[in-house]
Short mmCIF file of C-alpha atoms and ligand atoms in Angstrom, two decimals:
data_model
loop_
_atom_site.label_atom_id
_atom_site.label_comp_id
_atom_site.label_asym_id
_atom_site.label_seq_id
_atom_site.Cartn_x
_atom_site.Cartn_y
_atom_site.Cartn_z
CA MET A 1 -79.91 -2.44 1.34
CA THR A 2 -79.06 -5.51 3.41
CA ASP A 3 -82.36 -4.99 5.27
CA LEU A 4 -84.44 -5.61 2.17
CA PRO A 5 -86.39 -8.87 2.17
CA PRO A 6 -85.46 -11.40 -0.53
CA LEU A 7 -87.24 -10.76 -3.85
CA ARG A 8 -88.94 -14.15 -3.84
CA GLU A 9 -90.49 -13.30 -0.46
CA VAL A 10 -91.70 -9.91 -1.78
CA ILE A 11 -93.26 -11.64 -4.78
CA ALA A 12 -95.01 -14.22 -2.62
CA ARG A 13 -96.26 -11.59 -0.15
CA HIS A 14 -97.73 -9.40 -2.94
CA GLY A 15 -99.04 -12.34 -5.00
CA LEU A 16 -97.01 -11.34 -8.06
CA SER A 17 -97.39 -14.41 -10.23
CA ALA A 18 -95.71 -13.73 -13.58
CA SER A 19 -98.24 -12.64 -16.22
CA LYS A 20 -97.69 -14.03 -19.72
CA ALA A 21 -99.77 -11.26 -21.26
CA LEU A 22 -97.39 -8.65 -19.83
CA GLY A 23 -94.29 -10.54 -20.97
CA GLN A 24 -93.16 -11.13 -17.41
CA ASN A 25 -90.03 -13.21 -16.83
CA PHE A 26 -88.36 -12.15 -13.63
CA LEU A 27 -84.66 -12.17 -12.70
CA PHE A 28 -83.68 -12.96 -9.11
CA ASP A 29 -79.93 -13.60 -9.27
CA GLN A 30 -78.39 -10.61 -7.51
CA GLN A 31 -74.93 -11.16 -9.01
CA LEU A 32 -76.32 -11.31 -12.52
CA LEU A 33 -78.43 -8.20 -11.90
CA ASP A 34 -75.38 -6.33 -10.55
CA ARG A 35 -73.42 -7.32 -13.69
CA ILE A 36 -76.22 -5.96 -15.89
CA ALA A 37 -76.31 -2.71 -13.89
CA ALA A 38 -72.54 -2.39 -14.38
CA VAL A 39 -72.70 -2.57 -18.20
CA PRO A 40 -73.14 1.20 -18.75
CA GLY A 41 -70.25 2.00 -16.38
CA ASP A 42 -70.38 3.92 -13.11
CA LEU A 43 -74.00 4.93 -12.45
CA SER A 44 -73.35 6.61 -9.14
CA GLY A 45 -75.37 9.85 -8.98
CA LYS A 46 -76.59 9.34 -12.57
CA LYS A 47 -80.19 9.48 -13.73
CA VAL A 48 -81.53 6.17 -15.01
CA LEU A 49 -84.81 5.31 -16.68
CA GLU A 50 -85.89 1.71 -16.18
CA ILE A 51 -88.79 0.33 -18.18
CA GLY A 52 -90.76 -2.51 -16.62
CA PRO A 53 -89.21 -2.93 -13.16
CA GLY A 54 -91.73 -5.64 -12.21
CA PRO A 55 -91.05 -6.64 -8.61
CA GLY A 56 -87.79 -4.64 -8.71
CA GLY A 57 -84.82 -7.01 -9.16
CA LEU A 58 -82.92 -4.84 -11.63
CA THR A 59 -84.17 -1.74 -9.81
CA ARG A 60 -82.44 -2.94 -6.64
CA ALA A 61 -79.20 -3.46 -8.58
CA LEU A 62 -79.42 0.05 -10.05
CA LEU A 63 -80.00 1.51 -6.60
CA ARG A 64 -77.07 -0.51 -5.22
CA ALA A 65 -74.97 1.04 -8.01
CA GLY A 66 -75.90 4.50 -6.74
CA ALA A 67 -78.25 5.54 -9.56
CA GLU A 68 -81.24 7.87 -9.26
CA VAL A 69 -83.93 5.72 -10.79
CA THR A 70 -87.19 6.54 -12.51
CA ALA A 71 -89.12 3.37 -13.26
CA ILE A 72 -92.15 3.01 -15.53
CA GLU A 73 -94.35 -0.01 -14.81
CA MET A 74 -97.79 -0.76 -16.19
CA ASP A 75 -98.68 -3.70 -13.95
CA THR A 76 -100.39 -2.09 -10.95
CA ARG A 77 -99.89 -5.30 -8.93
CA CYS A 78 -96.17 -4.46 -8.73
CA LEU A 79 -96.64 -0.95 -7.34
CA PRO A 80 -96.85 -1.82 -3.59
CA ALA A 81 -93.58 -3.79 -3.78
CA LEU A 82 -91.92 -0.90 -5.64
CA SER A 83 -93.22 1.60 -3.05
CA GLU A 84 -91.51 -0.43 -0.34
CA LEU A 85 -88.28 -0.21 -2.31
CA ALA A 86 -88.75 3.56 -2.76
CA MET A 87 -89.13 3.91 1.00
CA ALA A 88 -85.88 2.02 1.58
CA PHE A 89 -84.10 4.47 -0.76
CA PRO A 90 -85.53 7.92 0.02
CA ASP A 91 -85.35 10.30 -2.99
CA ARG A 92 -83.58 7.70 -5.14
CA LEU A 93 -86.53 5.86 -6.73
CA ARG A 94 -89.52 7.38 -8.48
CA VAL A 95 -92.12 4.98 -9.81
CA ILE A 96 -94.47 5.98 -12.62
CA GLU A 97 -97.49 3.85 -13.35
CA GLY A 98 -98.11 3.70 -17.08
CA ASP A 99 -97.41 2.30 -20.50
CA ALA A 100 -93.85 3.17 -21.60
CA LEU A 101 -95.00 3.12 -25.23
CA LYS A 102 -97.34 6.03 -24.56
CA LEU A 103 -95.04 8.28 -22.50
CA ASN A 104 -92.56 10.93 -23.58
CA HIS A 105 -89.41 9.69 -21.87
CA ASP A 106 -87.43 12.94 -22.18
CA ALA A 107 -90.28 14.79 -20.47
CA VAL A 108 -90.55 12.13 -17.75
CA MET A 109 -86.82 12.63 -17.07
CA GLY A 110 -87.25 16.40 -16.79
CA GLY A 111 -85.19 17.18 -19.90
CA GLU A 112 -81.91 16.02 -18.30
CA PRO A 113 -79.54 13.37 -19.72
CA TYR A 114 -80.25 9.83 -18.59
CA ALA A 115 -79.21 6.24 -19.17
CA ILE A 116 -81.86 3.67 -20.09
CA LEU A 117 -81.72 0.14 -18.68
CA SER A 118 -84.39 -2.47 -19.04
CA ASN A 119 -85.21 -6.11 -18.98
CA LEU A 120 -87.75 -5.39 -21.67
CA PRO A 121 -90.95 -7.26 -22.20
CA TYR A 122 -90.15 -8.96 -25.53
CA ASN A 123 -93.32 -7.75 -27.21
CA VAL A 124 -92.60 -4.03 -26.64
CA GLY A 125 -88.80 -4.23 -26.80
CA THR A 126 -88.31 -3.73 -30.51
CA ALA A 127 -90.96 -0.99 -30.68
CA LEU A 128 -89.22 1.02 -27.95
CA PHE A 129 -85.78 0.38 -29.43
CA THR A 130 -86.90 1.56 -32.88
CA ARG A 131 -88.32 4.70 -31.32
CA TRP A 132 -85.20 5.48 -29.26
CA MET A 133 -82.93 4.95 -32.26
CA GLY A 134 -85.13 6.60 -34.86
CA GLY A 135 -85.47 10.30 -33.97
CA GLU A 136 -84.27 13.08 -36.28
CA GLU A 137 -82.75 14.86 -33.24
CA TRP A 138 -79.25 13.53 -32.51
CA PRO A 139 -77.55 13.03 -30.13
CA PRO A 140 -80.61 12.05 -28.11
CA LEU A 141 -81.07 13.04 -24.48
CA TRP A 142 -80.47 9.43 -23.43
CA THR A 143 -76.77 8.64 -23.06
CA SER A 144 -76.93 4.85 -23.41
CA LEU A 145 -79.31 1.92 -23.86
CA THR A 146 -78.68 -1.31 -21.96
CA LEU A 147 -81.44 -3.67 -22.97
CA MET A 148 -82.40 -7.31 -22.70
CA PHE A 149 -83.60 -8.89 -25.93
CA GLN A 150 -84.20 -12.36 -27.25
CA GLN A 151 -80.74 -13.44 -28.39
CA GLU A 152 -81.89 -13.63 -31.99
CA VAL A 153 -83.02 -9.97 -31.91
CA ALA A 154 -79.80 -8.92 -30.15
CA GLN A 155 -77.84 -10.60 -32.96
CA ARG A 156 -79.82 -8.65 -35.54
CA ILE A 157 -78.95 -5.38 -33.79
CA VAL A 158 -75.18 -5.96 -33.78
CA ALA A 159 -75.00 -7.90 -37.09
CA LYS A 160 -72.43 -7.11 -39.77
CA PRO A 161 -72.97 -7.20 -43.56
CA GLY A 162 -73.05 -10.59 -45.23
CA SER A 163 -74.84 -12.39 -42.40
CA SER A 164 -78.46 -13.44 -42.49
CA ALA A 165 -79.05 -11.43 -39.28
CA TYR A 166 -77.98 -8.20 -41.00
CA GLY A 167 -80.91 -5.97 -41.90
CA ARG A 168 -82.93 -2.90 -40.95
CA LEU A 169 -82.30 -3.22 -37.23
CA ALA A 170 -78.50 -3.37 -37.72
CA VAL A 171 -78.45 -0.27 -39.91
CA LEU A 172 -80.78 1.57 -37.54
CA ALA A 173 -78.57 0.67 -34.57
CA GLN A 174 -75.18 1.29 -36.18
CA TRP A 175 -75.38 4.28 -38.54
CA ARG A 176 -74.94 6.82 -35.75
CA ALA A 177 -74.32 4.71 -32.64
CA GLU A 178 -72.02 1.98 -31.34
CA ALA A 179 -73.95 -1.21 -30.62
CA LYS A 180 -72.40 -4.21 -28.90
CA MET A 181 -73.46 -7.49 -27.39
CA ALA A 182 -72.70 -7.02 -23.69
CA MET A 183 -73.60 -10.48 -22.34
CA LYS A 184 -75.68 -13.53 -23.06
CA VAL A 185 -78.25 -14.58 -20.49
CA HIS A 186 -79.35 -18.20 -20.24
CA ARG A 187 -83.07 -18.84 -20.24
CA SER A 188 -82.78 -20.63 -16.90
CA ALA A 189 -81.87 -17.32 -15.23
CA PHE A 190 -85.52 -16.21 -15.56
CA THR A 191 -88.60 -17.18 -13.60
CA PRO A 192 -90.47 -18.57 -15.44
CA PRO A 193 -87.84 -19.43 -18.08
CA PRO A 194 -88.75 -18.17 -21.56
CA LYS A 195 -88.51 -20.55 -24.54
CA VAL A 196 -85.48 -18.80 -26.01
CA MET A 197 -82.08 -17.48 -24.91
CA SER A 198 -81.61 -13.78 -24.15
CA ALA A 199 -78.81 -11.26 -24.47
CA ILE A 200 -78.02 -7.75 -23.28
CA VAL A 201 -77.25 -5.18 -25.95
CA HIS A 202 -75.48 -1.92 -25.07
CA VAL A 203 -75.78 1.09 -27.37
CA GLU A 204 -74.11 4.49 -27.12
CA PRO A 205 -74.85 7.37 -29.48
CA ALA A 206 -72.02 8.37 -31.82
CA GLU A 207 -71.70 11.37 -34.11
CA MET A 208 -74.44 11.62 -36.71
CA PRO A 209 -73.22 11.72 -40.31
CA GLU A 210 -74.01 15.11 -41.83
CA GLY A 211 -76.76 15.66 -44.37
CA VAL A 212 -78.64 12.40 -43.80
CA SER A 213 -82.33 12.20 -42.93
CA ALA A 214 -83.16 9.40 -40.50
CA ARG A 215 -86.54 9.01 -42.17
CA LEU A 216 -85.08 8.63 -45.66
CA LEU A 217 -82.50 6.13 -44.45
CA GLU A 218 -85.29 4.14 -42.83
CA ARG A 219 -87.30 4.20 -46.09
CA LEU A 220 -84.29 2.91 -48.01
CA THR A 221 -83.55 0.06 -45.62
CA GLU A 222 -87.22 -0.87 -45.45
CA ALA A 223 -87.36 -1.16 -49.25
CA ALA A 224 -83.94 -2.81 -49.63
CA PHE A 225 -84.39 -5.44 -46.91
CA GLY A 226 -88.13 -5.84 -47.56
CA GLN A 227 -87.05 -7.83 -50.62
CA ARG A 228 -83.63 -8.86 -49.42
CA ARG A 229 -83.16 -11.66 -51.95
CA LYS A 230 -83.68 -9.29 -54.87
CA MET A 231 -81.07 -7.07 -56.46
CA LEU A 232 -81.13 -3.45 -55.31
CA ARG A 233 -82.19 -2.26 -58.77
CA GLN A 234 -85.42 -4.18 -58.17
CA SER A 235 -85.97 -3.68 -54.43
CA LEU A 236 -85.27 0.08 -54.53
CA LYS A 237 -87.54 0.76 -57.53
CA GLY A 238 -90.20 2.26 -55.28
CA VAL A 239 -87.88 4.97 -53.87
CA ALA A 240 -87.68 7.75 -56.46
CA GLY A 241 -84.16 8.25 -57.83
CA ALA A 242 -82.56 5.57 -55.63
CA VAL A 243 -81.38 3.19 -58.37
CA GLU A 244 -79.78 6.01 -60.43
CA THR A 245 -78.12 7.40 -57.30
CA LEU A 246 -76.66 3.99 -56.48
CA GLU A 247 -74.77 4.04 -59.79
CA GLU A 248 -73.69 7.65 -59.27
CA ILE A 249 -72.01 6.80 -55.96
CA GLY A 250 -70.37 3.68 -57.36
CA ILE A 251 -72.55 0.93 -55.87
CA ASP A 252 -73.50 -1.79 -58.35
CA PRO A 253 -77.35 -2.00 -58.46
CA GLN A 254 -77.02 -5.73 -59.07
CA ARG A 255 -75.88 -6.20 -55.47
CA ARG A 256 -78.27 -7.30 -52.75
CA ALA A 257 -79.04 -5.25 -49.63
CA GLU A 258 -77.18 -7.53 -47.22
CA THR A 259 -73.86 -6.92 -49.02
CA LEU A 260 -73.92 -3.16 -48.39
CA GLU A 261 -71.98 -1.69 -45.46
CA VAL A 262 -73.90 0.56 -43.07
CA ASP A 263 -71.85 3.41 -44.51
CA ASP A 264 -73.07 2.56 -48.04
CA PHE A 265 -76.65 3.13 -46.90
CA VAL A 266 -75.56 6.41 -45.30
CA ARG A 267 -73.89 7.55 -48.55
CA LEU A 268 -76.97 6.59 -50.55
CA ALA A 269 -79.32 8.48 -48.22
CA ARG A 270 -77.05 11.54 -48.27
CA ALA A 271 -76.74 11.58 -52.08
CA LEU A 272 -80.47 11.04 -52.52
CA GLY A 273 -81.53 13.57 -49.90
N1 SAM B 1 -87.34 -5.90 -14.57
C1 SAM B 1 -87.93 -7.09 -14.00
C2 SAM B 1 -86.88 -8.19 -13.89
O1 SAM B 1 -85.83 -8.04 -14.56
O2 SAM B 1 -87.09 -9.17 -13.19
C3 SAM B 1 -89.16 -7.54 -14.78
C4 SAM B 1 -88.92 -7.88 -16.24
S1 SAM B 1 -90.33 -8.47 -17.11
C5 SAM B 1 -89.52 -9.27 -18.49
C6 SAM B 1 -91.00 -7.06 -17.96
C7 SAM B 1 -91.78 -6.03 -17.11
O3 SAM B 1 -92.24 -4.97 -17.98
C8 SAM B 1 -93.02 -6.55 -16.44
O4 SAM B 1 -93.03 -6.14 -15.10
C9 SAM B 1 -94.20 -5.92 -17.20
O5 SAM B 1 -95.33 -5.69 -16.37
C10 SAM B 1 -93.59 -4.62 -17.64
N2 SAM B 1 -94.20 -4.05 -18.86
C11 SAM B 1 -94.69 -4.72 -19.93
N3 SAM B 1 -95.10 -3.86 -20.89
C12 SAM B 1 -94.86 -2.61 -20.41
C13 SAM B 1 -95.08 -1.31 -20.93
N4 SAM B 1 -95.60 -1.13 -22.14
N5 SAM B 1 -94.74 -0.25 -20.16
C14 SAM B 1 -94.20 -0.44 -18.93
N6 SAM B 1 -93.97 -1.65 -18.39
C15 SAM B 1 -94.30 -2.72 -19.13
#
């Protein structure tokens, strides 16, 4: 590992100027990258899926931590630099060229459990997160998500009832998983620096409550938070039977969505389903 050239040199040699269209903001600080790679715990000998390795800063940290890394990158300009890294770590890094939104990640990982780590491009981050958290099959094959988001999105994921950040993303992230803010990352840590602050969120699957359909829960939160200032008896009108069921399970339909605990949404979805 000590033989690897500095990242900035690799970037200059391969002409990897950061592309705005691809949401590229690179991290170079080795200590910070090692701290991010340590968030999921000991990765030694574990399978890791990294989305968007770019020139490979986080990839290096994952390899230093002993992980077996599969990395999906859609910017072909980054592939030569990643091949060099793969050569320095024989059989430890597999690079797949492609769009992570279009690939089946379980299949890419050969059907074996894996941790996901990523400094996500902001534009695809929420789409991937929603997909990872949204499947009917639970627990998923992935064992944890360690993801960089804009701080404001990270706050929405870990938010508790009663706050303005609490909404669909919080329920999605918390009804059958533990979601926590692992660390904040200052915008100056990136090259080029984005306009906003970032944060790392760490999510681990928990037991799924019985008798609840993920799709129905999603429909309920979409309706309830779609008109978050309205009372539930108004916002849930479009979901057949929801308002009556609220009363049956002892939730006042005059309340607004942001006052309900995650567990209240779970109880509603179970009773309605
Ligand atoms: N991981 C690197 C780091 O921390 O310095 C780069 C992070 S940069 C914010 C995001 C990376 O994701 C870029 O390299 C970009 O090309 C890549 N990317 C963007 N959209 C992607 C997609 N849909 N599938 C795979 N990679 C993508």
